JSON list of C-alpha atoms in Angstrom, two decimals:
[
{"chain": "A", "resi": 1, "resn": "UNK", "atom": "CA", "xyz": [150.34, 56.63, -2.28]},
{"chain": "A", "resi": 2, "resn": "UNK", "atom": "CA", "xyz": [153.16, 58.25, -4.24]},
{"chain": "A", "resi": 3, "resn": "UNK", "atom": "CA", "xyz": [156.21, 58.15, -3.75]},
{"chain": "A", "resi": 4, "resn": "UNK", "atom": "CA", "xyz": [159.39, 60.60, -3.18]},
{"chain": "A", "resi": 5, "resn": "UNK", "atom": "CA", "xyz": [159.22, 62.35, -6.25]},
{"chain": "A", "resi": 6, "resn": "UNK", "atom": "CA", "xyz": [162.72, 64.40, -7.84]},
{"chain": "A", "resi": 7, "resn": "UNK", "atom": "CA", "xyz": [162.88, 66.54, -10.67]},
{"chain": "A", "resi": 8, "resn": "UNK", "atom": "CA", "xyz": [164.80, 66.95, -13.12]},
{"chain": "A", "resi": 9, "resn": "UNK", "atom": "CA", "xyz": [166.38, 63.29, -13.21]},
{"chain": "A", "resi": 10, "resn": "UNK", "atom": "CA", "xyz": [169.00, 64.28, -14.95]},
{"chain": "A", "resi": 11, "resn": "UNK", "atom": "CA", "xyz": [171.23, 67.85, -15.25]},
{"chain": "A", "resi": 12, "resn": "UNK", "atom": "CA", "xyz": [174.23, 68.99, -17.48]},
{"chain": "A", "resi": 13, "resn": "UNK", "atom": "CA", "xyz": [175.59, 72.67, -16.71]},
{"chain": "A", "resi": 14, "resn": "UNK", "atom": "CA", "xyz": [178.86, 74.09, -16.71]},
{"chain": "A", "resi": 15, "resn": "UNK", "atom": "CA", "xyz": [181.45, 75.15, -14.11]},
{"chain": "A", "resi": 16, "resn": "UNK", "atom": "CA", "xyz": [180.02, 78.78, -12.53]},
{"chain": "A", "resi": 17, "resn": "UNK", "atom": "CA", "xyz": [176.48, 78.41, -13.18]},
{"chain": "A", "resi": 18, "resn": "UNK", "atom": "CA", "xyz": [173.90, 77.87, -10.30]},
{"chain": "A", "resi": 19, "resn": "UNK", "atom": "CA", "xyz": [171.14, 74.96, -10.37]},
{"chain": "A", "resi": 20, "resn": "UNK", "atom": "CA", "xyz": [168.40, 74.27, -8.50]},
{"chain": "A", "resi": 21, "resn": "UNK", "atom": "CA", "xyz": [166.78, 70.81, -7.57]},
{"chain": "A", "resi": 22, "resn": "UNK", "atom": "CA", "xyz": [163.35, 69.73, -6.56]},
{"chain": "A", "resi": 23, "resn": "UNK", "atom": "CA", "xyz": [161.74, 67.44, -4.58]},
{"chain": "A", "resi": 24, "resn": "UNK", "atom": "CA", "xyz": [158.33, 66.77, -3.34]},
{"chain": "A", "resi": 25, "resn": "UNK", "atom": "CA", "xyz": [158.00, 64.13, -0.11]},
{"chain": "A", "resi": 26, "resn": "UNK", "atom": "CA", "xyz": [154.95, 61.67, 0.17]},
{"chain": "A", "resi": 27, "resn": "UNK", "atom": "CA", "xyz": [151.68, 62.57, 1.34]},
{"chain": "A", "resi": 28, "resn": "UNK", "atom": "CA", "xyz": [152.41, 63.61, 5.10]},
{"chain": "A", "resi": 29, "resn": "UNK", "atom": "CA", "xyz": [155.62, 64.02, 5.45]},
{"chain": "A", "resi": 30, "resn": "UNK", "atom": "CA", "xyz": [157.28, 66.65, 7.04]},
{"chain": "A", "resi": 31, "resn": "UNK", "atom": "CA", "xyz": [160.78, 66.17, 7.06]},
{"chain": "A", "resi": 32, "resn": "UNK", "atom": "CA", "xyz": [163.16, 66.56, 3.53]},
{"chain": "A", "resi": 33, "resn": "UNK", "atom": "CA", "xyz": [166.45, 65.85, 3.69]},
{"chain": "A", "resi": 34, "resn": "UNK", "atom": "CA", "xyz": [169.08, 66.16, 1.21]},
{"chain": "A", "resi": 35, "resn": "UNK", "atom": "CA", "xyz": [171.91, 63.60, 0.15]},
{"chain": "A", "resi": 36, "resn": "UNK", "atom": "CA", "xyz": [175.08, 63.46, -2.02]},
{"chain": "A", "resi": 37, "resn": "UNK", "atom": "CA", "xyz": [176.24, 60.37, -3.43]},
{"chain": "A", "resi": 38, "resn": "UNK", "atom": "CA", "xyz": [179.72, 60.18, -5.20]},
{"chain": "A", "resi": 39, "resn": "UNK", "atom": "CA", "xyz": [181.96, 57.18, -5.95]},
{"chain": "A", "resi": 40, "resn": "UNK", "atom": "CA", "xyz": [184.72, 58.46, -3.98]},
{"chain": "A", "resi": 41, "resn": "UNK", "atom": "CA", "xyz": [183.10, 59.90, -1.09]},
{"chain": "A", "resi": 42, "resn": "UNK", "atom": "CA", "xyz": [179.98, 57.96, -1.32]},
{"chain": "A", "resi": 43, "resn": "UNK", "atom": "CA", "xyz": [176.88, 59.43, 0.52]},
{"chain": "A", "resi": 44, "resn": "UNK", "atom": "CA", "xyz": [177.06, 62.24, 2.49]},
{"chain": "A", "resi": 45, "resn": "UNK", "atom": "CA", "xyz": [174.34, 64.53, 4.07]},
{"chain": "A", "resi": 46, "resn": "UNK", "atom": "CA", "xyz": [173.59, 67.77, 3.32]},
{"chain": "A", "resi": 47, "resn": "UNK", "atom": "CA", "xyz": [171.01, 69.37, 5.08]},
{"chain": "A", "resi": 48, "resn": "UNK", "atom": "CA", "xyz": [167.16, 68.33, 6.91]},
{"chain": "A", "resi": 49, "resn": "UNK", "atom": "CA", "xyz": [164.24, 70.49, 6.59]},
{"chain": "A", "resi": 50, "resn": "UNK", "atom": "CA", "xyz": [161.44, 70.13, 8.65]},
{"chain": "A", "resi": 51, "resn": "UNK", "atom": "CA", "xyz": [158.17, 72.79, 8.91]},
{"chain": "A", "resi": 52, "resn": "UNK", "atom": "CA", "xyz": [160.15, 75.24, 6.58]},
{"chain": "A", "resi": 53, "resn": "UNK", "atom": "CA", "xyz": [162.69, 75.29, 8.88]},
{"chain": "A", "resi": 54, "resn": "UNK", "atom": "CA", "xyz": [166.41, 74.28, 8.26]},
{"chain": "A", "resi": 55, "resn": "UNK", "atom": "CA", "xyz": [166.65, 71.57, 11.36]},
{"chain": "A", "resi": 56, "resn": "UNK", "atom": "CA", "xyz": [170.18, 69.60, 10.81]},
{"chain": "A", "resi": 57, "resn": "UNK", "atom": "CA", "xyz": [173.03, 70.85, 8.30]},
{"chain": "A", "resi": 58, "resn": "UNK", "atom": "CA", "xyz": [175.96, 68.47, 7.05]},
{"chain": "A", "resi": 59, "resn": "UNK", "atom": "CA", "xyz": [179.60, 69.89, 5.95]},
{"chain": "A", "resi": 60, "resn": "UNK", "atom": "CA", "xyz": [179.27, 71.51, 2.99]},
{"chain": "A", "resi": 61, "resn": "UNK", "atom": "CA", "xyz": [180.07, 75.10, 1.87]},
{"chain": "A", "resi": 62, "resn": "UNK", "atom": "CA", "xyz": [177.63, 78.17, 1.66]},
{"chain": "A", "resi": 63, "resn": "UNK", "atom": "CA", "xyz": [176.76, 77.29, -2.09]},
{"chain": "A", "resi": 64, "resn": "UNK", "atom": "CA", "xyz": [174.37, 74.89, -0.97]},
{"chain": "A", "resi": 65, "resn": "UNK", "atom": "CA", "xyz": [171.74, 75.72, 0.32]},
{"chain": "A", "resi": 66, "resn": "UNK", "atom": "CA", "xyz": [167.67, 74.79, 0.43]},
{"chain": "A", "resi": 67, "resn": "UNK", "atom": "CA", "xyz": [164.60, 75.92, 1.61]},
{"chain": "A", "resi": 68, "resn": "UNK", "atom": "CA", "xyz": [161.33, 73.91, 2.32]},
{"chain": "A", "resi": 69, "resn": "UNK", "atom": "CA", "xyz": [158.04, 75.57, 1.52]},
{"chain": "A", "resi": 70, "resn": "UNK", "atom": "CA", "xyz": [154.45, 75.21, 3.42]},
{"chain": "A", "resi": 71, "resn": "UNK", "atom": "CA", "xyz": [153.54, 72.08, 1.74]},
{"chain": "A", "resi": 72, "resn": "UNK", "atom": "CA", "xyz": [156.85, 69.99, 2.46]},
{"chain": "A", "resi": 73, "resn": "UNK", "atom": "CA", "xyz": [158.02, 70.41, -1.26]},
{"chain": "A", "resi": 74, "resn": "UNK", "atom": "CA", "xyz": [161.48, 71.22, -0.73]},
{"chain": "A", "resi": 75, "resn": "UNK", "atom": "CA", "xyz": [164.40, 72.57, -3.07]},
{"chain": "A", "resi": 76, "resn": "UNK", "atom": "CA", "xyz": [167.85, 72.90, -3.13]},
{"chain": "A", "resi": 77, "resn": "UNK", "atom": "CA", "xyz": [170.13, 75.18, -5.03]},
{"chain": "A", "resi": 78, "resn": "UNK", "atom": "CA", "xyz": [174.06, 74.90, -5.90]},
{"chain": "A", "resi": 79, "resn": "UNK", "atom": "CA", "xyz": [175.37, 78.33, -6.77]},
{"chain": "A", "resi": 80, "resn": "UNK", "atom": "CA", "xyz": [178.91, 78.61, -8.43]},
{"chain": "A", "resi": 81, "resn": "UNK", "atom": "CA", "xyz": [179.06, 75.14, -9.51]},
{"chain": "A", "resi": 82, "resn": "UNK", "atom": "CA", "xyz": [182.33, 73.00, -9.57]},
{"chain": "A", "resi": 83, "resn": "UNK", "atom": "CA", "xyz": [183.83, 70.44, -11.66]},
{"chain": "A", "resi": 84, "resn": "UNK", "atom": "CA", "xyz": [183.87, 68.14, -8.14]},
{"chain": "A", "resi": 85, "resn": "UNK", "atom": "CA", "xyz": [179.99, 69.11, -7.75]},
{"chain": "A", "resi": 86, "resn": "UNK", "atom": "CA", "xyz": [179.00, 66.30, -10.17]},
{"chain": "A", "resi": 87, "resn": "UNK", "atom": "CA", "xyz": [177.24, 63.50, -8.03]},
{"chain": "A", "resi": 88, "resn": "UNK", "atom": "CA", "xyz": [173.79, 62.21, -7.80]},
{"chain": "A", "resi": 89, "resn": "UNK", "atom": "CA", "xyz": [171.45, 64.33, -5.43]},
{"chain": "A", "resi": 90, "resn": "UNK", "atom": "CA", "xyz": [168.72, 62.06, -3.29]},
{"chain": "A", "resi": 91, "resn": "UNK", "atom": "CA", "xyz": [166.42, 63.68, -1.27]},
{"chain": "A", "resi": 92, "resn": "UNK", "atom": "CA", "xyz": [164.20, 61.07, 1.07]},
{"chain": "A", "resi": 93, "resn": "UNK", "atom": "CA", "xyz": [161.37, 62.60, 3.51]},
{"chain": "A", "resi": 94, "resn": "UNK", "atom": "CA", "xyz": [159.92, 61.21, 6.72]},
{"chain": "A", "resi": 95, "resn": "UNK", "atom": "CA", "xyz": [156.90, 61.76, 8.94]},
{"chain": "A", "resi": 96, "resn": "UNK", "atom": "CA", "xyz": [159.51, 63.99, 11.20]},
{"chain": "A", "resi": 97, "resn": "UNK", "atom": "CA", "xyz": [158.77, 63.16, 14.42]},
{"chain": "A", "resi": 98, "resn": "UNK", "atom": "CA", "xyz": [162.62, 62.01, 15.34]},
{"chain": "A", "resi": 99, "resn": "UNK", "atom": "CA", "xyz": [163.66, 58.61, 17.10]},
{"chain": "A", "resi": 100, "resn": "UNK", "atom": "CA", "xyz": [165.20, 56.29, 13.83]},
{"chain": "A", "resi": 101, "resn": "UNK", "atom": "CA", "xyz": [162.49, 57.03, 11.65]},
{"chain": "A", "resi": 102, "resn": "UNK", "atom": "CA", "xyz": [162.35, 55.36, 8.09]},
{"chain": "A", "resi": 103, "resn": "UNK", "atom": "CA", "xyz": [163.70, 57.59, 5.32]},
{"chain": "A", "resi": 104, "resn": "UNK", "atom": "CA", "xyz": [161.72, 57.42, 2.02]},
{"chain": "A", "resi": 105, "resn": "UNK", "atom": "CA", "xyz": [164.02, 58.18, -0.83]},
{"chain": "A", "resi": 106, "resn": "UNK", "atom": "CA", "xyz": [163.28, 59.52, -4.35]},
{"chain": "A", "resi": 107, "resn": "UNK", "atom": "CA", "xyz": [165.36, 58.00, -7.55]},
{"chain": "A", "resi": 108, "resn": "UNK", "atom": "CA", "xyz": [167.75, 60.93, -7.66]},
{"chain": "A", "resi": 109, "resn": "UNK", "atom": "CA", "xyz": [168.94, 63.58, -9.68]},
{"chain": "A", "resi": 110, "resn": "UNK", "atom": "CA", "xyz": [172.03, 63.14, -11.70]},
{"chain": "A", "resi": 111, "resn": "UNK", "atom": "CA", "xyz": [173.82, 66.26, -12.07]},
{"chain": "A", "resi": 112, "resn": "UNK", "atom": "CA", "xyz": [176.86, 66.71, -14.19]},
{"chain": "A", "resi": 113, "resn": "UNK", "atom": "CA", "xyz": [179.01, 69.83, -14.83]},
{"chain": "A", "resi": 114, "resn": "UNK", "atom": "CA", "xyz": [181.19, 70.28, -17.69]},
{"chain": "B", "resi": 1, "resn": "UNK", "atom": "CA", "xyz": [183.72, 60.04, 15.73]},
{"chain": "B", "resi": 2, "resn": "UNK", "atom": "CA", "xyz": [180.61, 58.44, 14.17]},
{"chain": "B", "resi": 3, "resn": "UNK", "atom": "CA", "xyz": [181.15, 55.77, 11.44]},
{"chain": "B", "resi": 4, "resn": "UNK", "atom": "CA", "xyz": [180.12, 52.89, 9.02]},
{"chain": "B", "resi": 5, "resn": "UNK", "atom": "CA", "xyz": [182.46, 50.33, 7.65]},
{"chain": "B", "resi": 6, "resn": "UNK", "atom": "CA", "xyz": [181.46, 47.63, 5.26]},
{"chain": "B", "resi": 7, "resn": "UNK", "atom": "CA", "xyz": [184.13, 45.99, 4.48]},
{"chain": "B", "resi": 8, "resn": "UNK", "atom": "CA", "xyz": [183.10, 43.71, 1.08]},
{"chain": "B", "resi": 9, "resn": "UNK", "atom": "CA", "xyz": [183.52, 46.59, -1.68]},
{"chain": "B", "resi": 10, "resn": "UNK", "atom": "CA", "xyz": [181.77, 43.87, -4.13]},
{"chain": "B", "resi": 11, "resn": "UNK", "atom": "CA", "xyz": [180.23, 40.14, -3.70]},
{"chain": "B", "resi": 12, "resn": "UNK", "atom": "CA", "xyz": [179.57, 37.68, -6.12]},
{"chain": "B", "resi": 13, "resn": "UNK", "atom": "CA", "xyz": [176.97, 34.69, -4.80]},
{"chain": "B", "resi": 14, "resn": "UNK", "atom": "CA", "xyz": [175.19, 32.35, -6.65]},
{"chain": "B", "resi": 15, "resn": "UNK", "atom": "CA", "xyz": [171.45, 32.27, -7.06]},
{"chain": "B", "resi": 16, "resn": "UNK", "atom": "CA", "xyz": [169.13, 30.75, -4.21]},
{"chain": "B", "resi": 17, "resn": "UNK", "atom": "CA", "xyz": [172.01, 30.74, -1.95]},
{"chain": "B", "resi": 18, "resn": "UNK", "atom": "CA", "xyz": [172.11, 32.98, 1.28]},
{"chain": "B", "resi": 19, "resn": "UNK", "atom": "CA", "xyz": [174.66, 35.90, 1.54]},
{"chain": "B", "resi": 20, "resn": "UNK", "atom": "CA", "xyz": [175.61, 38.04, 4.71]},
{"chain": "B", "resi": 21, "resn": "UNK", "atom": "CA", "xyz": [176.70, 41.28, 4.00]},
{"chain": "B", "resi": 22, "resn": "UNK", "atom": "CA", "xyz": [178.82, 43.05, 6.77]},
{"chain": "B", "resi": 23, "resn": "UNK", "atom": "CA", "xyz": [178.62, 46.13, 8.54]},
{"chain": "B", "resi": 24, "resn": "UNK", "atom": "CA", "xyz": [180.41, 47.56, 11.81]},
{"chain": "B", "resi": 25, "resn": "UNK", "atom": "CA", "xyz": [179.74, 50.90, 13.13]},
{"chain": "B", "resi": 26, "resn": "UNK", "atom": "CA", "xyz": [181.41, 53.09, 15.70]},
{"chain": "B", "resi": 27, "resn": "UNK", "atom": "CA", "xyz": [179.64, 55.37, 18.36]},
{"chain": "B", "resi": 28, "resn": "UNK", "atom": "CA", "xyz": [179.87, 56.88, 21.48]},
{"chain": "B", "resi": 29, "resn": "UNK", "atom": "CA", "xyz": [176.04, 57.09, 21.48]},
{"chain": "B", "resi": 30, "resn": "UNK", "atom": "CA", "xyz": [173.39, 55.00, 23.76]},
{"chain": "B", "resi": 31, "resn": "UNK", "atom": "CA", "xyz": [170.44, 55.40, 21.20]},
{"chain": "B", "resi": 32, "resn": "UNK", "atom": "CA", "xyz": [170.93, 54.90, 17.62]},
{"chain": "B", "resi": 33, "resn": "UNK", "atom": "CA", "xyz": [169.17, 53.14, 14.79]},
{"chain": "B", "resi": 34, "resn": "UNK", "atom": "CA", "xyz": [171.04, 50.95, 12.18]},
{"chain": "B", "resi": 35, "resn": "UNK", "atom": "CA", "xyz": [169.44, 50.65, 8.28]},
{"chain": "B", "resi": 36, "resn": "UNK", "atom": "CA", "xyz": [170.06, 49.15, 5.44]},
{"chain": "B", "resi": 37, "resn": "UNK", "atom": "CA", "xyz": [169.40, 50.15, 2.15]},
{"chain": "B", "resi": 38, "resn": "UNK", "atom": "CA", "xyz": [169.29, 48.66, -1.49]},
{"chain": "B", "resi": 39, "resn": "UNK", "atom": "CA", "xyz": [170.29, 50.96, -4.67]},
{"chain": "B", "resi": 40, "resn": "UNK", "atom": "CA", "xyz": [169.41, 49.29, -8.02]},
{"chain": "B", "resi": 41, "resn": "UNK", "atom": "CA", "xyz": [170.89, 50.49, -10.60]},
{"chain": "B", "resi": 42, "resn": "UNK", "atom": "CA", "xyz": [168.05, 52.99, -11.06]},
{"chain": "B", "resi": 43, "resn": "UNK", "atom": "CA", "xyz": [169.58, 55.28, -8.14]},
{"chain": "B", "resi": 44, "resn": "UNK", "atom": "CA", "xyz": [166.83, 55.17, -5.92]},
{"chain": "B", "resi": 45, "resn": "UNK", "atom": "CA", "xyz": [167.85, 53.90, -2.33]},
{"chain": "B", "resi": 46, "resn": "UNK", "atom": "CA", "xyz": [165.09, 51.45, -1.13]},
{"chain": "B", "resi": 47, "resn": "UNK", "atom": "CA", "xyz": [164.75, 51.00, 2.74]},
{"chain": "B", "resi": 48, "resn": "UNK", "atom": "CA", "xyz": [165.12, 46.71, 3.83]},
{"chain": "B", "resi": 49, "resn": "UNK", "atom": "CA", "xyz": [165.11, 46.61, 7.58]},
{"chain": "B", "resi": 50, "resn": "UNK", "atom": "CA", "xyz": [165.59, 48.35, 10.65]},
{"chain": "B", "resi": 51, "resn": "UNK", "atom": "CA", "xyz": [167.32, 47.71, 14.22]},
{"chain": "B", "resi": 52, "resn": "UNK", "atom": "CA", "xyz": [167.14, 49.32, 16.97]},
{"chain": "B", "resi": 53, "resn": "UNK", "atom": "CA", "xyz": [170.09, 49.98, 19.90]},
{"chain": "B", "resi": 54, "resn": "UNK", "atom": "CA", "xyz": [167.93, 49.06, 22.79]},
{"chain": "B", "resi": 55, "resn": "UNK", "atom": "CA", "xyz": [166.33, 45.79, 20.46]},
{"chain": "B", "resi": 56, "resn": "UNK", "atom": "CA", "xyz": [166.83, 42.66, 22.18]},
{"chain": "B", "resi": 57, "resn": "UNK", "atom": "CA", "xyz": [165.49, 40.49, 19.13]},
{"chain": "B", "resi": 58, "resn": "UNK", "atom": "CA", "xyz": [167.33, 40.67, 15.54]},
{"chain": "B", "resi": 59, "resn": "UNK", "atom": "CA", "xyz": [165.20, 42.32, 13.23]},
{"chain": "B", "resi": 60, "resn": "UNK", "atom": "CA", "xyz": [163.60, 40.30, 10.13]},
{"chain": "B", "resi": 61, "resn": "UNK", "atom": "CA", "xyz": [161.50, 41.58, 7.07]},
{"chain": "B", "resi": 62, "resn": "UNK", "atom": "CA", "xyz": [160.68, 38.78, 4.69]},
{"chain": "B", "resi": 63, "resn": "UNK", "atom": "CA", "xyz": [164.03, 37.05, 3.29]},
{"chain": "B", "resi": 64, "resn": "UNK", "atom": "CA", "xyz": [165.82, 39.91, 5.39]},
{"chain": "B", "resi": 65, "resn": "UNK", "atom": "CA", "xyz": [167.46, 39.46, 8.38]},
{"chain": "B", "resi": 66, "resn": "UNK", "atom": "CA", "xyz": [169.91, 41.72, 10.56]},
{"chain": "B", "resi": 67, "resn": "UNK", "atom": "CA", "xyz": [172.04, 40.04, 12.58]},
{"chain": "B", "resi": 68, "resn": "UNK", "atom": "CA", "xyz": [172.95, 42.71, 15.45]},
{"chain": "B", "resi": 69, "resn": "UNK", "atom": "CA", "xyz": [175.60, 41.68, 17.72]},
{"chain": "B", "resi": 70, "resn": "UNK", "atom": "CA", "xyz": [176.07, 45.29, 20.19]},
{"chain": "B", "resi": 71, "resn": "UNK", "atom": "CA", "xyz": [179.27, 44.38, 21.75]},
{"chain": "B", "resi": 72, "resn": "UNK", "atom": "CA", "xyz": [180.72, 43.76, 18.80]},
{"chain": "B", "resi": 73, "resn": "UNK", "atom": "CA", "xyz": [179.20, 46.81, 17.33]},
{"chain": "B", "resi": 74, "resn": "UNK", "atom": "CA", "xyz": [178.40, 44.64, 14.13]},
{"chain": "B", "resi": 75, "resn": "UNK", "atom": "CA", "xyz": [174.94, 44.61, 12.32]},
{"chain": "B", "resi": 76, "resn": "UNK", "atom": "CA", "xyz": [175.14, 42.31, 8.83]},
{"chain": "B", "resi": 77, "resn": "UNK", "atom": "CA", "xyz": [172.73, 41.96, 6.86]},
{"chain": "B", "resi": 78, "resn": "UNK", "atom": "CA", "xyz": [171.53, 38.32, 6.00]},
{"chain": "B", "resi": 79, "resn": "UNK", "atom": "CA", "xyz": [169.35, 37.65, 2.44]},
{"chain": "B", "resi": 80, "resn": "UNK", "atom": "CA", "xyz": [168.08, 34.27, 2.62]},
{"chain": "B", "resi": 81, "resn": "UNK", "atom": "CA", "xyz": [167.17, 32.52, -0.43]},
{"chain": "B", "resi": 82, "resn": "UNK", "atom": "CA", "xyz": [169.04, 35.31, -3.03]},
{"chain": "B", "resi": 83, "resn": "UNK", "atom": "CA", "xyz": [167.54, 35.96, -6.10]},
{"chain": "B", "resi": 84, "resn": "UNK", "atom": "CA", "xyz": [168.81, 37.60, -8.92]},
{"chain": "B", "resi": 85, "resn": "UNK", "atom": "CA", "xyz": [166.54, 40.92, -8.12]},
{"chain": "B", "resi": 86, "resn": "UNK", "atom": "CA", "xyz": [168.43, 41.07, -5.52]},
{"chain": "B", "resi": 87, "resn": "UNK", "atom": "CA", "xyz": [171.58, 42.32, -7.47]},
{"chain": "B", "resi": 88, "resn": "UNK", "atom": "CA", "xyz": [172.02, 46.45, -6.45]},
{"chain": "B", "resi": 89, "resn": "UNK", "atom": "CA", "xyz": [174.28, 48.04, -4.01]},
{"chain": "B", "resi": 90, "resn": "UNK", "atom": "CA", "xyz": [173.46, 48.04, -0.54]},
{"chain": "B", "resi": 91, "resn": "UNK", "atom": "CA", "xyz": [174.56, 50.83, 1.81]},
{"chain": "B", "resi": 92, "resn": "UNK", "atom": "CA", "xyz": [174.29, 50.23, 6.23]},
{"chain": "B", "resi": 93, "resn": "UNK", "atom": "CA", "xyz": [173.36, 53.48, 7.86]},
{"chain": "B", "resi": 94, "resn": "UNK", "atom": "CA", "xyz": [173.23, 54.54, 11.36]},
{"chain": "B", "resi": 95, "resn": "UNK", "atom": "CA", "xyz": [171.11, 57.43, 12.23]},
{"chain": "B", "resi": 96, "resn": "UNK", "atom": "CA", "xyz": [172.21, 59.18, 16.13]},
{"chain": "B", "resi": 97, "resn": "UNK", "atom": "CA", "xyz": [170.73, 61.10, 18.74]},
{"chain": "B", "resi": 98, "resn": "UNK", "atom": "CA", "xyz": [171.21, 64.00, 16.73]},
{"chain": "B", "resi": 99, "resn": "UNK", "atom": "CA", "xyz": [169.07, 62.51, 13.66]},
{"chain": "B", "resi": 100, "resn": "UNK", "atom": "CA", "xyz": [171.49, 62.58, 11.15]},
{"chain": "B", "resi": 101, "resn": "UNK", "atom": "CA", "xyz": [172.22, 59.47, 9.19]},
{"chain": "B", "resi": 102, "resn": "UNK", "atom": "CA", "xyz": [175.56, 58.43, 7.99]},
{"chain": "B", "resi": 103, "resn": "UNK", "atom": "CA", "xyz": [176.06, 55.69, 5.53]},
{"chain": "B", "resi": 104, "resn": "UNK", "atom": "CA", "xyz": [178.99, 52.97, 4.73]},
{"chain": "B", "resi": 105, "resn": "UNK", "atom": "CA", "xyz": [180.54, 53.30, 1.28]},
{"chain": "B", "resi": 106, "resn": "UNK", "atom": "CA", "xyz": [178.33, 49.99, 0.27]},
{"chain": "B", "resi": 107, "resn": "UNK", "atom": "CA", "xyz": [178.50, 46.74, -1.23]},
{"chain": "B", "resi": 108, "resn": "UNK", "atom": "CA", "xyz": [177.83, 46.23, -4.85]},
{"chain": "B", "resi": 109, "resn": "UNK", "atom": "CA", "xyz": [175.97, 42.23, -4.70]},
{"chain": "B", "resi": 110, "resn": "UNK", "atom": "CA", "xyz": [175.95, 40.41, -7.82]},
{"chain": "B", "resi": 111, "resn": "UNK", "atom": "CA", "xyz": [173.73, 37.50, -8.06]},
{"chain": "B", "resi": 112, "resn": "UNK", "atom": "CA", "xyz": [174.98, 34.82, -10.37]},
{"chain": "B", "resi": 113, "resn": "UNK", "atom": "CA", "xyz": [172.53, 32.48, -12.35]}
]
């Protein structure tokens, strides 16, 4: 069974432009969600999809965002990028039926602006 | 407020010896779930074990154990028998009634030959 998979593993843009990230859950699952990790603030959520359907949302501006299309593959866009948006970007998915499930993560993508 | 605090920001430990790694957590919450995770230097965050509020028994999974003590809010992780695989980061989580999980700023484990 495959795993989480995330494309591309790594990213370089520059301050302004917009990127967009991709990742496609295991076989099944229903439920995307969508991580930051930075060495100062560590991890921190961003945002859940489950069914196409944007179900939790974590503290971040308006230039994040992500959708989630029919077959679970979700993505998630950065408009306006900042110097401070450099961090790696995990998304894990689950079977999304709630009570502690297990997240499955993917290996990240690595996103650095200039 | 919901929270994670591990406390050991880095660990050194020498091979084939056991190693606890500590984690205490704060809510307000009834139900919750507490995780742990292992990063390797690769970046992908692999799942160890799982514990349950309402479990009575400590969870194990191989030379993983979790050593949940409620009252004290604490939930360490124990690795029995470390090897040096085992070297990575490894980030406690807690995942609410709401089902969103918040993680600790981690523990980077080196394992010493």
């Amino acid at each position: 069974k495959a795993g989480v998979t995330q494309t591309p593993r790594y990213l370089i843009k520059t301050r302004g432009q917009q990127v967009t990230l991709s990742c496609s859950p295991i076989s099944g699952h229903r439920s995307v969600s969508w991580y930051q990790q930075t060495p100062g603030q560590g991890l921190q959520f961003l945002f859940e999809y489950f069914s196409e359907t944007q179900r939790n949302k974590g503290n971040f501006p308006g230039r994040f965002s992500g959708r989630q299309f029919s077959n679970s593959r979700s993505e998630m866009n950065v408009s306006t990028l900042e110097l401070g948006d450099s961090a790696l970007y995990l998304c894990a998915s689950s079977l999304g039926t709630g009570g502690n499930e297990k997240l499955f993560f993917g290996s990240g993508t690595q996103l650095s602006v200039l | 407020a919901q929270k994670i605090t591990q406390t050991q920001p880095g660990m050194f430990v020498q091979e084939k010896e056991a190693v606890t790694l500590d984690c205490t957590y704060d809510t307000s919450d009834q139900s919750y779930g507490l995780f742990w995770y292992k990063q390797p230097s690769s970046g992908e965050m692999i799942f160890l074990i799982y514990q349950g509020s309402y479990d009575e028994q400590n969870a194990t999974e191989g030379r993983y154990s979790l050593n949940f003590q409620k009252a004290r809010k604490s939930a360490n992780l124990v690795i029995s028998a470390s090897q040096l695989g085992d070297s990575a980061m490894y980030f406690c989580a807690m995942m609410n009634r709401d089902d969103k999980i918040i993680f600790g700023k981690g523990t980077r484990l080196h394992i010493l030959p």
